[in-house]
Amino acid sequence: MPLRLKPGQELKTTLMHYVQDQKLKAAFIVTCVGSVLRATLRMANSKTITTFEGPFEIVSLVGTLSGGEGHLHISLSDKNGKVIGGHVIGDLDIYTTAEIVLGECENTSFLREYDSETGYDELVVYHDEKATA
């Protein structure tokens, strides 16, 4: 499923709305190229959330999406080619464009449930009969 986001749209919010509107239950990012003005990210093994001011080129976007939830990681490069990346919190306001291709696993649902071992809501995959419920 290809889509293009335009200047001013917020990437994560727009993707979440698209997934809900299309009733996608097990979507994932195939590819994404484009640019953003800023990004709010959480770094690895950290509770600290940081907003970075761009503009940045989107070098990579990966993750899973379902209903109103998603788990996205992004890599961004600045005008000097320096790359930053992390867990997407938001504020990914599109600068010029974002060309995104989504895929969906058939007969599958992605849900997020609290995992006491990690302390986060983690991916739980349901197949077949539970996926169509």
PDB file of C-alpha atoms in Angstrom:
ATOM      1  CA  MET A   1       0.000   0.000   0.000  1.00  0.00           C
ATOM      2  CA  PRO A   2       1.805   3.122  -1.156  1.00  0.00           C
ATOM      3  CA  LEU A   3       1.087   6.574   0.201  1.00  0.00           C
ATOM      4  CA  ARG A   4       2.680   9.984   0.072  1.00  0.00           C
ATOM      5  CA  LEU A   5       2.677  12.472   2.900  1.00  0.00           C
ATOM      6  CA  LYS A   6       2.908  16.162   2.105  1.00  0.00           C
ATOM      7  CA  PRO A   7       4.618  19.125   3.787  1.00  0.00           C
ATOM      8  CA  GLY A   8       3.280  19.826   7.267  1.00  0.00           C
ATOM      9  CA  GLN A   9       1.742  16.400   7.884  1.00  0.00           C
ATOM     10  CA  GLU A  10       3.039  14.563  10.958  1.00  0.00           C
ATOM     11  CA  LEU A  11       4.355  11.145   9.928  1.00  0.00           C
ATOM     12  CA  LYS A  12       3.448   8.957  12.932  1.00  0.00           C
ATOM     13  CA  THR A  13      -0.004  10.464  13.481  1.00  0.00           C
ATOM     14  CA  THR A  14      -0.856  10.235   9.782  1.00  0.00           C
ATOM     15  CA  LEU A  15       0.276   6.592   9.617  1.00  0.00           C
ATOM     16  CA  MET A  16      -1.779   5.691  12.710  1.00  0.00           C
ATOM     17  CA  HIS A  17      -4.893   7.305  11.197  1.00  0.00           C
ATOM     18  CA  TYR A  18      -4.311   5.536   7.869  1.00  0.00           C
ATOM     19  CA  VAL A  19      -3.957   2.149   9.584  1.00  0.00           C
ATOM     20  CA  GLN A  20      -7.176   2.741  11.552  1.00  0.00           C
ATOM     21  CA  ASP A  21      -9.120   4.047   8.533  1.00  0.00           C
ATOM     22  CA  GLN A  22      -8.033   1.068   6.402  1.00  0.00           C
ATOM     23  CA  LYS A  23      -8.684  -1.364   9.285  1.00  0.00           C
ATOM     24  CA  LEU A  24      -5.181  -2.822   8.993  1.00  0.00           C
ATOM     25  CA  LYS A  25      -4.493  -5.349  11.741  1.00  0.00           C
ATOM     26  CA  ALA A  26      -0.884  -6.346  11.055  1.00  0.00           C
ATOM     27  CA  ALA A  27       0.801  -3.636   8.996  1.00  0.00           C
ATOM     28  CA  PHE A  28       4.515  -2.983   8.694  1.00  0.00           C
ATOM     29  CA  ILE A  29       6.793  -0.466   7.001  1.00  0.00           C
ATOM     30  CA  VAL A  30       8.321  -1.784   3.764  1.00  0.00           C
ATOM     31  CA  THR A  31      10.174   1.415   2.865  1.00  0.00           C
ATOM     32  CA  CYS A  32      10.130   5.156   3.408  1.00  0.00           C
ATOM     33  CA  VAL A  33      12.083   8.044   1.878  1.00  0.00           C
ATOM     34  CA  GLY A  34      11.566  11.740   2.368  1.00  0.00           C
ATOM     35  CA  SER A  35      12.419  14.521   4.779  1.00  0.00           C
ATOM     36  CA  VAL A  36      11.275  15.966   8.095  1.00  0.00           C
ATOM     37  CA  LEU A  37      11.756  19.266   9.899  1.00  0.00           C
ATOM     38  CA  ARG A  38      12.274  17.768  13.356  1.00  0.00           C
ATOM     39  CA  ALA A  39      12.003  14.515  15.269  1.00  0.00           C
ATOM     40  CA  THR A  40      11.235  13.544  18.844  1.00  0.00           C
ATOM     41  CA  LEU A  41      12.983  10.275  19.679  1.00  0.00           C
ATOM     42  CA  ARG A  42      13.788   8.038  22.611  1.00  0.00           C
ATOM     43  CA  MET A  43      17.286   6.627  22.493  1.00  0.00           C
ATOM     44  CA  ALA A  44      18.283   3.021  23.202  1.00  0.00           C
ATOM     45  CA  ASN A  45      18.054   1.895  26.834  1.00  0.00           C
ATOM     46  CA  SER A  46      16.927   5.362  27.910  1.00  0.00           C
ATOM     47  CA  LYS A  47      13.826   7.000  29.299  1.00  0.00           C
ATOM     48  CA  THR A  48      15.108  10.363  28.016  1.00  0.00           C
ATOM     49  CA  ILE A  49      13.140  11.833  25.123  1.00  0.00           C
ATOM     50  CA  THR A  50      14.898  14.358  22.882  1.00  0.00           C
ATOM     51  CA  THR A  51      13.631  16.622  20.109  1.00  0.00           C
ATOM     52  CA  PHE A  52      16.080  17.204  17.249  1.00  0.00           C
ATOM     53  CA  GLU A  53      15.686  20.182  14.913  1.00  0.00           C
ATOM     54  CA  GLY A  54      16.357  19.570  11.216  1.00  0.00           C
ATOM     55  CA  PRO A  55      15.689  19.467   8.413  1.00  0.00           C
ATOM     56  CA  PHE A  56      16.658  15.804   8.053  1.00  0.00           C
ATOM     57  CA  GLU A  57      16.544  13.239   5.280  1.00  0.00           C
ATOM     58  CA  ILE A  58      14.763  10.011   6.217  1.00  0.00           C
ATOM     59  CA  VAL A  59      17.438   7.360   5.763  1.00  0.00           C
ATOM     60  CA  SER A  60      15.358   4.500   7.174  1.00  0.00           C
ATOM     61  CA  LEU A  61      12.003   3.901   8.834  1.00  0.00           C
ATOM     62  CA  VAL A  62      11.062   0.480  10.167  1.00  0.00           C
ATOM     63  CA  GLY A  63       8.337  -0.875  12.400  1.00  0.00           C
ATOM     64  CA  THR A  64       4.982  -2.488  12.978  1.00  0.00           C
ATOM     65  CA  LEU A  65       1.568  -0.808  12.990  1.00  0.00           C
ATOM     66  CA  SER A  66      -1.885  -1.901  14.099  1.00  0.00           C
ATOM     67  CA  GLY A  67      -5.045  -0.073  15.086  1.00  0.00           C
ATOM     68  CA  GLY A  68      -3.977   2.982  17.034  1.00  0.00           C
ATOM     69  CA  GLU A  69      -0.610   1.606  18.017  1.00  0.00           C
ATOM     70  CA  GLY A  70       2.763   1.304  16.419  1.00  0.00           C
ATOM     71  CA  HIS A  71       6.402   0.660  17.141  1.00  0.00           C
ATOM     72  CA  LEU A  72       8.613   2.690  14.832  1.00  0.00           C
ATOM     73  CA  HIS A  73      12.357   3.324  14.660  1.00  0.00           C
ATOM     74  CA  ILE A  74      13.896   5.911  12.363  1.00  0.00           C
ATOM     75  CA  SER A  75      17.327   6.954  11.093  1.00  0.00           C
ATOM     76  CA  LEU A  76      17.769  10.539   9.922  1.00  0.00           C
ATOM     77  CA  SER A  77      20.710  12.378   8.341  1.00  0.00           C
ATOM     78  CA  ASP A  78      21.442  16.077   8.630  1.00  0.00           C
ATOM     79  CA  LYS A  79      22.980  18.436   6.030  1.00  0.00           C
ATOM     80  CA  ASN A  80      26.456  17.107   6.888  1.00  0.00           C
ATOM     81  CA  GLY A  81      25.471  13.458   6.643  1.00  0.00           C
ATOM     82  CA  LYS A  82      25.532  12.905  10.402  1.00  0.00           C
ATOM     83  CA  VAL A  83      23.009  10.212  11.279  1.00  0.00           C
ATOM     84  CA  ILE A  84      20.806  10.035  14.373  1.00  0.00           C
ATOM     85  CA  GLY A  85      18.170   7.477  15.124  1.00  0.00           C
ATOM     86  CA  GLY A  86      15.924   6.024  17.752  1.00  0.00           C
ATOM     87  CA  HIS A  87      12.430   5.047  18.814  1.00  0.00           C
ATOM     88  CA  VAL A  88       9.860   7.398  17.249  1.00  0.00           C
ATOM     89  CA  ILE A  89       7.853   9.421  19.752  1.00  0.00           C
ATOM     90  CA  GLY A  90       6.536  11.997  17.249  1.00  0.00           C
ATOM     91  CA  ASP A  91       7.020  15.498  15.858  1.00  0.00           C
ATOM     92  CA  LEU A  92       8.064  14.077  12.475  1.00  0.00           C
ATOM     93  CA  ASP A  93       6.654  17.006  10.531  1.00  0.00           C
ATOM     94  CA  ILE A  94       7.154  16.390   6.821  1.00  0.00           C
ATOM     95  CA  TYR A  95       9.466  18.901   5.137  1.00  0.00           C
ATOM     96  CA  THR A  96       9.098  18.123   1.408  1.00  0.00           C
ATOM     97  CA  THR A  97       7.614  14.629   1.143  1.00  0.00           C
ATOM     98  CA  ALA A  98       7.472  11.154   2.652  1.00  0.00           C
ATOM     99  CA  GLU A  99       6.973   8.283   0.227  1.00  0.00           C
ATOM    100  CA  ILE A 100       5.905   5.248   2.236  1.00  0.00           C
ATOM    101  CA  VAL A 101       5.054   1.697   1.284  1.00  0.00           C
ATOM    102  CA  LEU A 102       3.189  -0.421   3.833  1.00  0.00           C
ATOM    103  CA  GLY A 103       2.686  -4.169   3.842  1.00  0.00           C
ATOM    104  CA  GLU A 104       0.220  -6.278   5.804  1.00  0.00           C
ATOM    105  CA  CYS A 105       0.461  -9.831   7.118  1.00  0.00           C
ATOM    106  CA  GLU A 106      -2.650 -11.783   6.111  1.00  0.00           C
ATOM    107  CA  ASN A 107      -4.729 -13.619   8.736  1.00  0.00           C
ATOM    108  CA  THR A 108      -2.702 -11.953  11.469  1.00  0.00           C
ATOM    109  CA  SER A 109      -3.255  -9.305  14.120  1.00  0.00           C
ATOM    110  CA  PHE A 110      -0.612  -7.307  15.951  1.00  0.00           C
ATOM    111  CA  LEU A 111      -1.443  -6.267  19.503  1.00  0.00           C
ATOM    112  CA  ARG A 112       0.670  -4.676  22.206  1.00  0.00           C
ATOM    113  CA  GLU A 113       0.534  -6.064  25.725  1.00  0.00           C
ATOM    114  CA  TYR A 114       2.502  -5.197  28.822  1.00  0.00           C
ATOM    115  CA  ASP A 115       5.565  -7.398  29.309  1.00  0.00           C
ATOM    116  CA  SER A 116       6.711  -7.502  32.949  1.00  0.00           C
ATOM    117  CA  GLU A 117      10.168  -8.671  31.862  1.00  0.00           C
ATOM    118  CA  THR A 118      10.890  -5.596  29.707  1.00  0.00           C
ATOM    119  CA  GLY A 119       8.569  -3.071  31.350  1.00  0.00           C
ATOM    120  CA  TYR A 120       7.117  -2.072  27.966  1.00  0.00           C
ATOM    121  CA  ASP A 121       4.071  -2.912  25.884  1.00  0.00           C
ATOM    122  CA  GLU A 122       5.502  -5.522  23.515  1.00  0.00           C
ATOM    123  CA  LEU A 123       4.283  -7.073  20.266  1.00  0.00           C
ATOM    124  CA  VAL A 124       1.970 -10.078  20.517  1.00  0.00           C
ATOM    125  CA  VAL A 125       1.129 -11.797  17.227  1.00  0.00           C
ATOM    126  CA  TYR A 126      -2.185 -13.601  16.760  1.00  0.00           C
ATOM    127  CA  HIS A 127      -2.818 -15.852  13.766  1.00  0.00           C
ATOM    128  CA  ASP A 128      -5.920 -17.200  11.984  1.00  0.00           C
ATOM    129  CA  GLU A 129      -9.111 -17.307  14.093  1.00  0.00           C
ATOM    130  CA  LYS A 130      -8.030 -14.593  16.558  1.00  0.00           C
ATOM    131  CA  ALA A 131      -6.835 -12.388  13.693  1.00  0.00           C
ATOM    132  CA  THR A 132     -10.302 -12.173  12.160  1.00  0.00           C
ATOM    133  CA  ALA A 133     -12.088 -11.477  15.460  1.00  0.00           C
TER     134      ALA A 133
END
